[in-house]
Structures are given as structure tokens and as C-alpha cells.
mmCIF file of C-alpha atoms in Angstrom:
data_model
loop_
_atom_site.group_PDB
_atom_site.id
_atom_site.type_symbol
_atom_site.label_atom_id
_atom_site.label_comp_id
_atom_site.label_asym_id
_atom_site.label_seq_id
_atom_site.Cartn_x
_atom_site.Cartn_y
_atom_site.Cartn_z
ATOM 1 C CA MET A 39 54.270 -15.061 -39.508
ATOM 2 C CA ALA A 40 52.949 -12.148 -41.637
ATOM 3 C CA LEU A 41 49.415 -13.657 -41.248
ATOM 4 C CA ALA A 42 49.766 -13.716 -37.469
ATOM 5 C CA LEU A 43 50.774 -10.085 -37.337
ATOM 6 C CA ARG A 44 47.972 -9.002 -39.376
ATOM 7 C CA CYS A 45 45.502 -10.801 -37.078
ATOM 8 C CA LEU A 46 47.020 -8.989 -33.952
ATOM 9 C CA ARG A 47 46.829 -5.581 -35.428
ATOM 10 C CA PRO A 48 43.176 -4.889 -34.368
ATOM 11 C CA LEU A 49 43.938 -5.630 -30.593
ATOM 12 C CA PRO A 50 45.273 -2.168 -29.515
ATOM 13 C CA SER A 51 42.137 -0.531 -30.863
ATOM 14 C CA LEU A 52 39.893 -2.940 -29.109
ATOM 15 C CA LEU A 53 41.576 -2.505 -25.855
ATOM 16 C CA LEU A 54 41.485 1.296 -26.190
ATOM 17 C CA ARG A 55 37.622 1.065 -26.887
ATOM 18 C CA SER A 56 37.215 -1.255 -23.792
ATOM 19 C CA ARG A 57 39.150 1.164 -21.507
ATOM 20 C CA SER A 58 37.176 4.216 -22.822
ATOM 21 C CA ALA A 59 33.896 2.285 -22.100
ATOM 22 C CA VAL A 60 34.503 1.948 -18.370
ATOM 23 C CA PRO A 61 33.708 5.724 -17.350
ATOM 24 C CA ARG A 62 30.465 5.501 -19.211
ATOM 25 C CA GLY A 63 29.020 3.388 -16.533
ATOM 26 C CA LEU A 64 29.814 5.831 -13.716
ATOM 27 C CA PRO A 65 27.189 8.195 -12.642
ATOM 28 C CA ARG A 66 27.898 11.828 -13.474
ATOM 29 C CA ALA A 67 28.239 14.517 -10.826
ATOM 30 C CA PRO A 68 25.572 17.288 -10.659
ATOM 31 C CA GLY A 69 26.303 20.091 -13.226
ATOM 32 C CA ALA A 70 26.819 22.613 -10.456
ATOM 33 C CA CYS A 71 29.271 20.436 -8.544
ATOM 34 C CA PRO A 72 32.810 21.902 -8.447
ATOM 35 C CA ALA A 73 34.486 18.572 -7.586
ATOM 36 C CA PRO A 74 34.676 15.309 -9.455
ATOM 37 C CA LEU A 75 32.297 12.629 -8.287
ATOM 38 C CA LEU A 76 34.854 10.305 -6.764
ATOM 39 C CA GLU A 77 36.749 12.982 -4.786
ATOM 40 C CA GLY A 78 34.123 12.698 -1.826
ATOM 41 C CA CYS A 79 31.684 15.553 -2.497
ATOM 42 C CA SER A 80 28.709 14.711 -0.220
ATOM 43 C CA GLN A 81 26.280 16.157 -2.560
ATOM 44 C CA CYS A 82 27.519 13.954 -5.474
ATOM 45 C CA VAL A 83 27.528 10.869 -3.129
ATOM 46 C CA GLN A 84 23.961 11.525 -2.178
ATOM 47 C CA HIS A 85 22.972 12.165 -5.854
ATOM 48 C CA THR A 86 24.679 8.873 -6.827
ATOM 49 C CA LEU A 87 23.045 6.784 -4.231
ATOM 50 C CA LEU A 88 19.610 8.170 -4.917
ATOM 51 C CA SER A 89 20.089 7.725 -8.632
ATOM 52 C CA ARG A 90 21.106 4.043 -8.094
ATOM 53 C CA GLN A 91 18.000 3.606 -5.996
ATOM 54 C CA LEU A 92 15.876 5.237 -8.657
ATOM 55 C CA ALA A 93 17.383 2.994 -11.254
ATOM 56 C CA THR A 94 16.463 -0.164 -9.302
ATOM 57 C CA LYS A 95 12.990 1.052 -8.335
ATOM 58 C CA LYS A 96 11.787 2.482 -11.634
ATOM 59 C CA VAL A 97 10.391 -0.089 -13.884
ATOM 60 C CA LYS A 98 8.216 -0.015 -17.008
ATOM 61 C CA GLY A 99 4.555 -0.576 -17.291
ATOM 62 C CA LYS A 100 2.418 -1.948 -14.530
ATOM 63 C CA ARG A 101 5.501 -2.857 -12.536
ATOM 64 C CA GLN A 102 6.346 0.773 -12.038
ATOM 65 C CA SER A 103 3.402 1.465 -9.920
ATOM 66 C CA GLN A 104 3.889 -1.644 -7.754
ATOM 67 C CA ALA A 105 7.658 -0.940 -7.170
ATOM 68 C CA LYS A 106 8.370 -0.124 -3.459
ATOM 69 C CA VAL A 107 10.734 2.513 -2.428
ATOM 70 C CA ASN A 108 13.006 2.356 0.714
ATOM 71 C CA ILE A 109 15.175 5.420 0.924
ATOM 72 C CA ASN A 110 17.842 5.663 3.552
ATOM 73 C CA ALA A 111 16.495 8.428 5.814
ATOM 74 C CA ALA A 112 20.021 9.631 6.564
ATOM 75 C CA LEU A 113 20.580 10.567 2.912
ATOM 76 C CA VAL A 114 17.706 12.978 2.878
ATOM 77 C CA GLU A 115 17.637 14.274 6.439
ATOM 78 C CA ASP A 116 18.360 17.741 5.114
ATOM 79 C CA ILE A 117 15.274 17.635 2.968
ATOM 80 C CA ILE A 118 12.774 15.939 5.303
ATOM 81 C CA ASN A 119 12.703 13.821 8.501
ATOM 82 C CA LEU A 120 11.093 10.603 7.291
ATOM 83 C CA LYS A 121 11.268 9.081 10.736
ATOM 84 C CA GLU A 122 9.122 12.016 12.045
ATOM 85 C CA THR A 123 6.621 11.541 9.129
ATOM 86 C CA SER A 124 6.296 7.881 10.061
ATOM 87 C CA GLU A 125 5.800 8.693 13.722
ATOM 88 C CA ASP A 126 3.027 11.259 12.929
ATOM 89 C CA MET A 127 1.262 8.634 10.752
ATOM 90 C CA GLN A 128 1.518 5.991 13.465
ATOM 91 C CA ALA A 129 0.169 8.454 15.981
ATOM 92 C CA VAL A 130 -3.013 8.754 13.899
ATOM 93 C CA ILE A 131 -3.412 4.951 13.872
ATOM 94 C CA GLU A 132 -2.985 4.833 17.679
ATOM 95 C CA ALA A 133 -5.555 7.503 18.187
ATOM 96 C CA LEU A 134 -7.970 5.460 16.237
ATOM 97 C CA LYS A 135 -7.231 2.319 18.172
ATOM 98 C CA GLU A 136 -7.809 4.244 21.361
ATOM 99 C CA ASP A 137 -11.041 5.635 20.157
ATOM 100 C CA PHE A 138 -12.307 2.089 19.246
ATOM 101 C CA SER A 139 -11.232 0.700 22.563
ATOM 102 C CA ARG A 140 -12.680 3.501 24.636
ATOM 103 C CA ASN A 141 -15.913 4.580 22.924
ATOM 104 C CA LEU A 142 -17.016 1.774 20.760
ATOM 105 C CA ASN A 143 -17.988 -1.162 22.884
ATOM 106 C CA VAL A 144 -21.135 -3.245 22.750
ATOM 107 C CA ARG A 145 -21.550 -3.150 26.539
ATOM 108 C CA THR A 146 -20.956 0.217 28.122
ATOM 109 C CA SER A 147 -18.680 0.120 31.122
ATOM 110 C CA PRO A 148 -17.569 2.753 33.734
ATOM 111 C CA GLY A 149 -14.222 3.121 32.074
ATOM 112 C CA ALA A 150 -16.043 4.272 28.814
ATOM 113 C CA LEU A 151 -17.202 7.330 30.598
ATOM 114 C CA ASP A 152 -13.868 8.416 32.057
ATOM 115 C CA HIS A 153 -12.691 10.623 29.229
ATOM 116 C CA ILE A 154 -15.941 12.107 28.174
ATOM 117 C CA THR A 155 -15.139 15.859 27.768
ATOM 118 C CA VAL A 156 -17.208 18.156 29.867
ATOM 119 C CA VAL A 157 -17.307 21.863 28.948
ATOM 120 C CA THR A 158 -17.672 24.107 31.953
ATOM 121 C CA LYS A 159 -17.191 27.839 32.449
ATOM 122 C CA ASP A 160 -13.741 27.080 33.826
ATOM 123 C CA GLY A 161 -12.584 25.146 30.755
ATOM 124 C CA LYS A 162 -12.818 21.508 29.469
ATOM 125 C CA PHE A 163 -12.288 18.491 31.805
ATOM 126 C CA PRO A 164 -12.570 14.684 31.526
ATOM 127 C CA LEU A 165 -15.714 13.457 33.359
ATOM 128 C CA ASN A 166 -13.662 11.437 35.784
ATOM 129 C CA GLN A 167 -11.951 14.507 37.105
ATOM 130 C CA LEU A 168 -15.396 16.172 38.070
ATOM 131 C CA GLY A 169 -17.436 13.146 39.298
ATOM 132 C CA GLN A 170 -17.099 9.735 40.836
ATOM 133 C CA ILE A 171 -18.161 7.113 38.323
ATOM 134 C CA SER A 172 -19.396 3.700 39.463
ATOM 135 C CA GLN A 173 -21.517 0.724 38.231
ATOM 136 C CA LYS A 174 -24.457 -0.100 40.512
ATOM 137 C CA SER A 175 -25.754 -2.914 38.458
ATOM 138 C CA PRO A 176 -25.355 -4.377 34.955
ATOM 139 C CA GLN A 177 -28.212 -2.060 33.878
ATOM 140 C CA LEU A 178 -27.073 1.189 35.714
ATOM 141 C CA MET A 179 -24.064 3.430 36.203
ATOM 142 C CA THR A 180 -23.905 6.524 38.354
ATOM 143 C CA VAL A 181 -21.867 9.661 38.352
ATOM 144 C CA ASN A 182 -21.611 11.482 41.669
ATOM 145 C CA MET A 183 -21.009 15.138 41.119
ATOM 146 C CA THR A 184 -20.924 16.162 44.768
ATOM 147 C CA SER A 185 -17.415 17.673 44.407
ATOM 148 C CA PHE A 186 -18.471 19.922 41.526
ATOM 149 C CA PRO A 187 -22.262 20.229 41.741
ATOM 150 C CA GLU A 188 -22.213 23.354 39.564
ATOM 151 C CA SER A 189 -21.073 21.120 36.581
ATOM 152 C CA THR A 190 -23.839 18.539 36.951
ATOM 153 C CA ALA A 191 -25.920 19.779 34.018
ATOM 154 C CA ALA A 192 -22.850 20.147 31.846
ATOM 155 C CA ALA A 193 -21.739 16.636 32.641
ATOM 156 C CA ALA A 194 -25.181 15.202 31.896
ATOM 157 C CA LYS A 195 -25.140 16.968 28.537
ATOM 158 C CA ALA A 196 -21.668 15.621 27.656
ATOM 159 C CA ILE A 197 -22.742 12.087 28.398
ATOM 160 C CA ARG A 198 -26.010 12.488 26.427
ATOM 161 C CA GLU A 199 -23.850 13.739 23.414
ATOM 162 C CA SER A 200 -21.036 11.333 23.700
ATOM 163 C CA GLY A 201 -22.284 9.127 20.720
ATOM 164 C CA MET A 202 -22.594 6.140 23.024
ATOM 165 C CA ASN A 203 -26.388 6.055 22.940
ATOM 166 C CA LEU A 204 -26.724 6.971 26.614
ATOM 167 C CA ASN A 205 -29.660 8.843 28.168
ATOM 168 C CA PRO A 206 -28.602 10.111 31.584
ATOM 169 C CA GLU A 207 -31.051 11.354 34.254
ATOM 170 C CA VAL A 208 -30.106 13.886 36.862
ATOM 171 C CA ASP A 209 -31.113 13.415 40.506
ATOM 172 C CA GLY A 210 -29.665 16.258 42.584
ATOM 173 C CA THR A 211 -25.906 15.943 42.155
ATOM 174 C CA VAL A 212 -26.120 12.364 41.069
ATOM 175 C CA ILE A 213 -26.305 11.376 37.364
ATOM 176 C CA ARG A 214 -27.982 8.026 36.652
ATOM 177 C CA VAL A 215 -26.862 6.474 33.436
ATOM 178 C CA PRO A 216 -29.034 3.520 32.266
ATOM 179 C CA VAL A 217 -26.992 0.965 30.260
ATOM 180 C CA PRO A 218 -28.868 0.352 26.980
ATOM 181 C CA LYS A 219 -29.858 -3.170 25.964
ATOM 182 C CA VAL A 220 -27.631 -4.695 23.274
ATOM 183 C CA THR A 221 -29.995 -4.540 20.303
ATOM 184 C CA ARG A 222 -29.107 -5.106 16.688
ATOM 185 C CA GLU A 223 -29.961 -1.388 15.995
ATOM 186 C CA HIS A 224 -27.431 -0.381 18.759
ATOM 187 C CA ARG A 225 -24.643 -2.734 17.185
ATOM 188 C CA GLU A 226 -25.282 -1.213 13.844
ATOM 189 C CA SER A 227 -25.139 2.252 15.122
ATOM 190 C CA LEU A 228 -21.826 1.574 16.844
ATOM 191 C CA ALA A 229 -20.478 0.082 13.532
ATOM 192 C CA LYS A 230 -21.546 3.254 11.696
ATOM 193 C CA LEU A 231 -19.601 5.397 14.335
ATOM 194 C CA ALA A 232 -16.543 3.086 13.744
ATOM 195 C CA LYS A 233 -16.735 3.924 10.065
ATOM 196 C CA GLN A 234 -16.973 7.651 10.709
ATOM 197 C CA SER A 235 -14.120 7.463 13.080
ATOM 198 C CA THR A 236 -11.970 5.767 10.572
ATOM 199 C CA ASN A 237 -12.838 8.311 7.814
ATOM 200 C CA LYS A 238 -11.790 11.145 10.119
ATOM 201 C CA SER A 239 -8.486 9.376 10.913
ATOM 202 C CA LYS A 240 -7.858 8.959 7.280
ATOM 203 C CA GLU A 241 -8.375 12.734 6.706
ATOM 204 C CA ALA A 242 -5.848 13.331 9.509
ATOM 205 C CA LEU A 243 -3.508 10.940 7.701
ATOM 206 C CA ARG A 244 -3.883 12.763 4.347
ATOM 207 C CA LYS A 245 -2.962 16.113 6.151
ATOM 208 C CA VAL A 246 0.288 14.448 7.446
ATOM 209 C CA ARG A 247 1.032 13.282 3.922
ATOM 210 C CA SER A 248 0.378 16.610 2.284
ATOM 211 C CA LYS A 249 2.386 18.441 4.856
ATOM 212 C CA SER A 250 5.383 16.155 4.139
ATOM 213 C CA ILE A 251 5.022 16.304 0.439
ATOM 214 C CA THR A 252 4.867 20.177 0.509
ATOM 215 C CA GLN A 253 8.142 20.151 2.631
ATOM 216 C CA VAL A 254 9.847 17.988 0.078
ATOM 217 C CA LYS A 255 8.769 20.229 -2.789
ATOM 218 C CA LYS A 256 10.328 23.308 -1.135
ATOM 219 C CA SER A 257 13.749 21.724 -2.017
ATOM 220 C CA LYS A 258 13.097 21.196 -5.684
ATOM 221 C CA ASN A 259 15.637 23.873 -6.588
ATOM 222 C CA LYS A 260 18.302 22.271 -4.431
ATOM 223 C CA VAL A 261 18.011 18.510 -5.435
ATOM 224 C CA SER A 262 17.197 16.588 -8.630
ATOM 225 C CA GLU A 263 13.775 15.728 -10.021
ATOM 226 C CA ASP A 264 14.643 12.011 -9.390
ATOM 227 C CA THR A 265 15.127 12.671 -5.646
ATOM 228 C CA ILE A 266 11.807 14.570 -5.313
ATOM 229 C CA TRP A 267 10.057 11.845 -7.223
ATOM 230 C CA LEU A 268 11.478 9.141 -4.896
ATOM 231 C CA LEU A 269 10.523 11.016 -1.735
ATOM 232 C CA GLU A 270 7.043 11.719 -2.855
ATOM 233 C CA LYS A 271 6.643 8.127 -3.702
ATOM 234 C CA GLN A 272 8.143 7.017 -0.334
ATOM 235 C CA ILE A 273 5.586 9.236 1.559
ATOM 236 C CA GLN A 274 2.636 8.073 -0.494
ATOM 237 C CA GLN A 275 3.768 4.536 0.126
ATOM 238 C CA MET A 276 3.859 5.189 3.938
ATOM 239 C CA ALA A 277 0.446 6.723 3.820
ATOM 240 C CA ASP A 278 -0.985 3.865 1.931
ATOM 241 C CA GLU A 279 0.266 1.322 4.350
ATOM 242 C CA ALA A 280 -1.064 3.385 7.249
ATOM 243 C CA ALA A 281 -4.526 3.538 5.513
ATOM 244 C CA ALA A 282 -4.457 -0.204 4.843
ATOM 245 C CA GLU A 283 -3.809 -0.742 8.705
ATOM 246 C CA MET A 284 -6.791 1.439 9.534
ATOM 247 C CA ASP A 285 -8.963 -0.626 7.152
ATOM 248 C CA LYS A 286 -7.906 -3.780 8.994
ATOM 249 C CA LEU A 287 -8.779 -2.191 12.266
ATOM 250 C CA LEU A 288 -12.183 -1.144 11.077
ATOM 251 C CA ALA A 289 -12.800 -4.544 9.690
ATOM 252 C CA ALA A 290 -11.955 -6.269 12.949
ATOM 253 C CA LYS A 291 -14.047 -3.715 14.942
ATOM 254 C CA THR A 292 -17.016 -4.030 12.773
ATOM 255 C CA LYS A 293 -16.865 -7.845 13.107
ATOM 256 C CA GLU A 294 -16.619 -7.531 16.919
ATOM 257 C CA LEU A 295 -19.670 -4.998 17.003
ATOM 258 C CA LEU A 296 -22.028 -6.809 14.681
ATOM 259 C CA GLY A 297 -21.149 -10.220 16.173
#
């Protein structure tokens, strides 16, 4: 009996240590927070959730750079609008798609001339608002400038400088636009223009990223370093994905142009 009692004596101290170990696993509230973490302080809840995300996303060595971040936008809406950042990046991609579709085709069509910008004394206008564009034959397009004859020279200049390898000829108020033959040199020229357009789009993408990161850093005195780190990583990740999509568009367009 005495032996049994001696064996049971350590149990209370073990149980005490077990109970005291539980709070250690709970995340602590920010130092400036006046309320305990579990009383519903929104700042604490946000800090806790972001800390948990950080704990699951941060890894050691090479895995750290490969870890993906997926922050709940609602948790950081008072710092930055991630949805708006994503939409701005997507708008850059859509503009590149439109440029590829409208201006970089092996065979020039009347639709390719529609949105060429013509600079006049009254402002800038799309070519299709100043002249009537039509295709007379596979080798010839015309632009009838009868409605705005004073803009004929400006329209011809805009067509010539459009980057589509066109050499317009003015005949009164009619601009004749010979359609160039599809040569290897012409294909390579278009592929080079596609590369240039992609680089310009990537520059626009970098501006969106930089603007967003600058906005995040403005809150460095209000939120934890972990939160700033997570947001910067998320924004960079979004930019990398957008750039990768642009590279795919360029590869597909280059393949189309070069045949």
C-alpha cells in the first residue's frame, strides 16, 4: 500500500505542468492591445490569423522561396485592396492581348486600321472616325477622307507610323494602302514588335506592383512585420503569375507570326 502511494505522489505535479503548458500554444495579443486575445479584439484576431498563415507558409531553405501565399483579402482590406491590385494587373494583360490581336497580324485587314490614332489640330481620333476604310482587293485597302479632307495628310502619316509596315499613298481625299506581301522579313519584324509590346506591358505591370507594395509599407507602423512580409510576398506572387501569362501569350503569338 505504501509503495502504491509513493508511485502516485508525482501525478499532481505532472498534471499541473500539463495544464500550464496549454496557454503556451496560444498566439499572444499585440503588445499595444488593451484586451485579451480571446475577448474578440478585431486587431488581435487579424494578427492571429495572419500569424497562423505565416507559420504555415514560411519554411526553411529552398522551400521558403517556393511557398505560395494566399491571404484572405478581407483581413487586410484596411491596408490594401488586393482585388483591385489583381484587376489592375489583369487589365495590363488584356491590353497586351488586344494589341496582339489588333496590330500584329501576318495579313493586314481593314479592322487593323480602325484604331490607328490620328493627331489633328482638334485632338486625337481613331482613324475609323475620320475616314471610311474598305478593302478593294487582297492587295489594296483604301481610306476615304471625304468627310474630313483637312485630316488626310495626318491620317496618312499615322498609317505610315503605325508599325504595321504600311506605305500609304495619297490621291486627293483617298488614301491607298497597299497590303505588303507576307515575307519572312515581315514576319520577323512583327515578332520583334510583339516582343517590344510584351516588354512595355511588363514595365506597366512592375508599376502596378511597386505602387501596391508602397501602399503596404505605409502601414508598417500599424501592423506587424510578418503582415507586411506576407502582403509583399503575395503581391510579388501575383505579379510573377501575370508576367508568366504574358510570356505564354508572347510565345503563342511568336509561333503564329513565324509560322
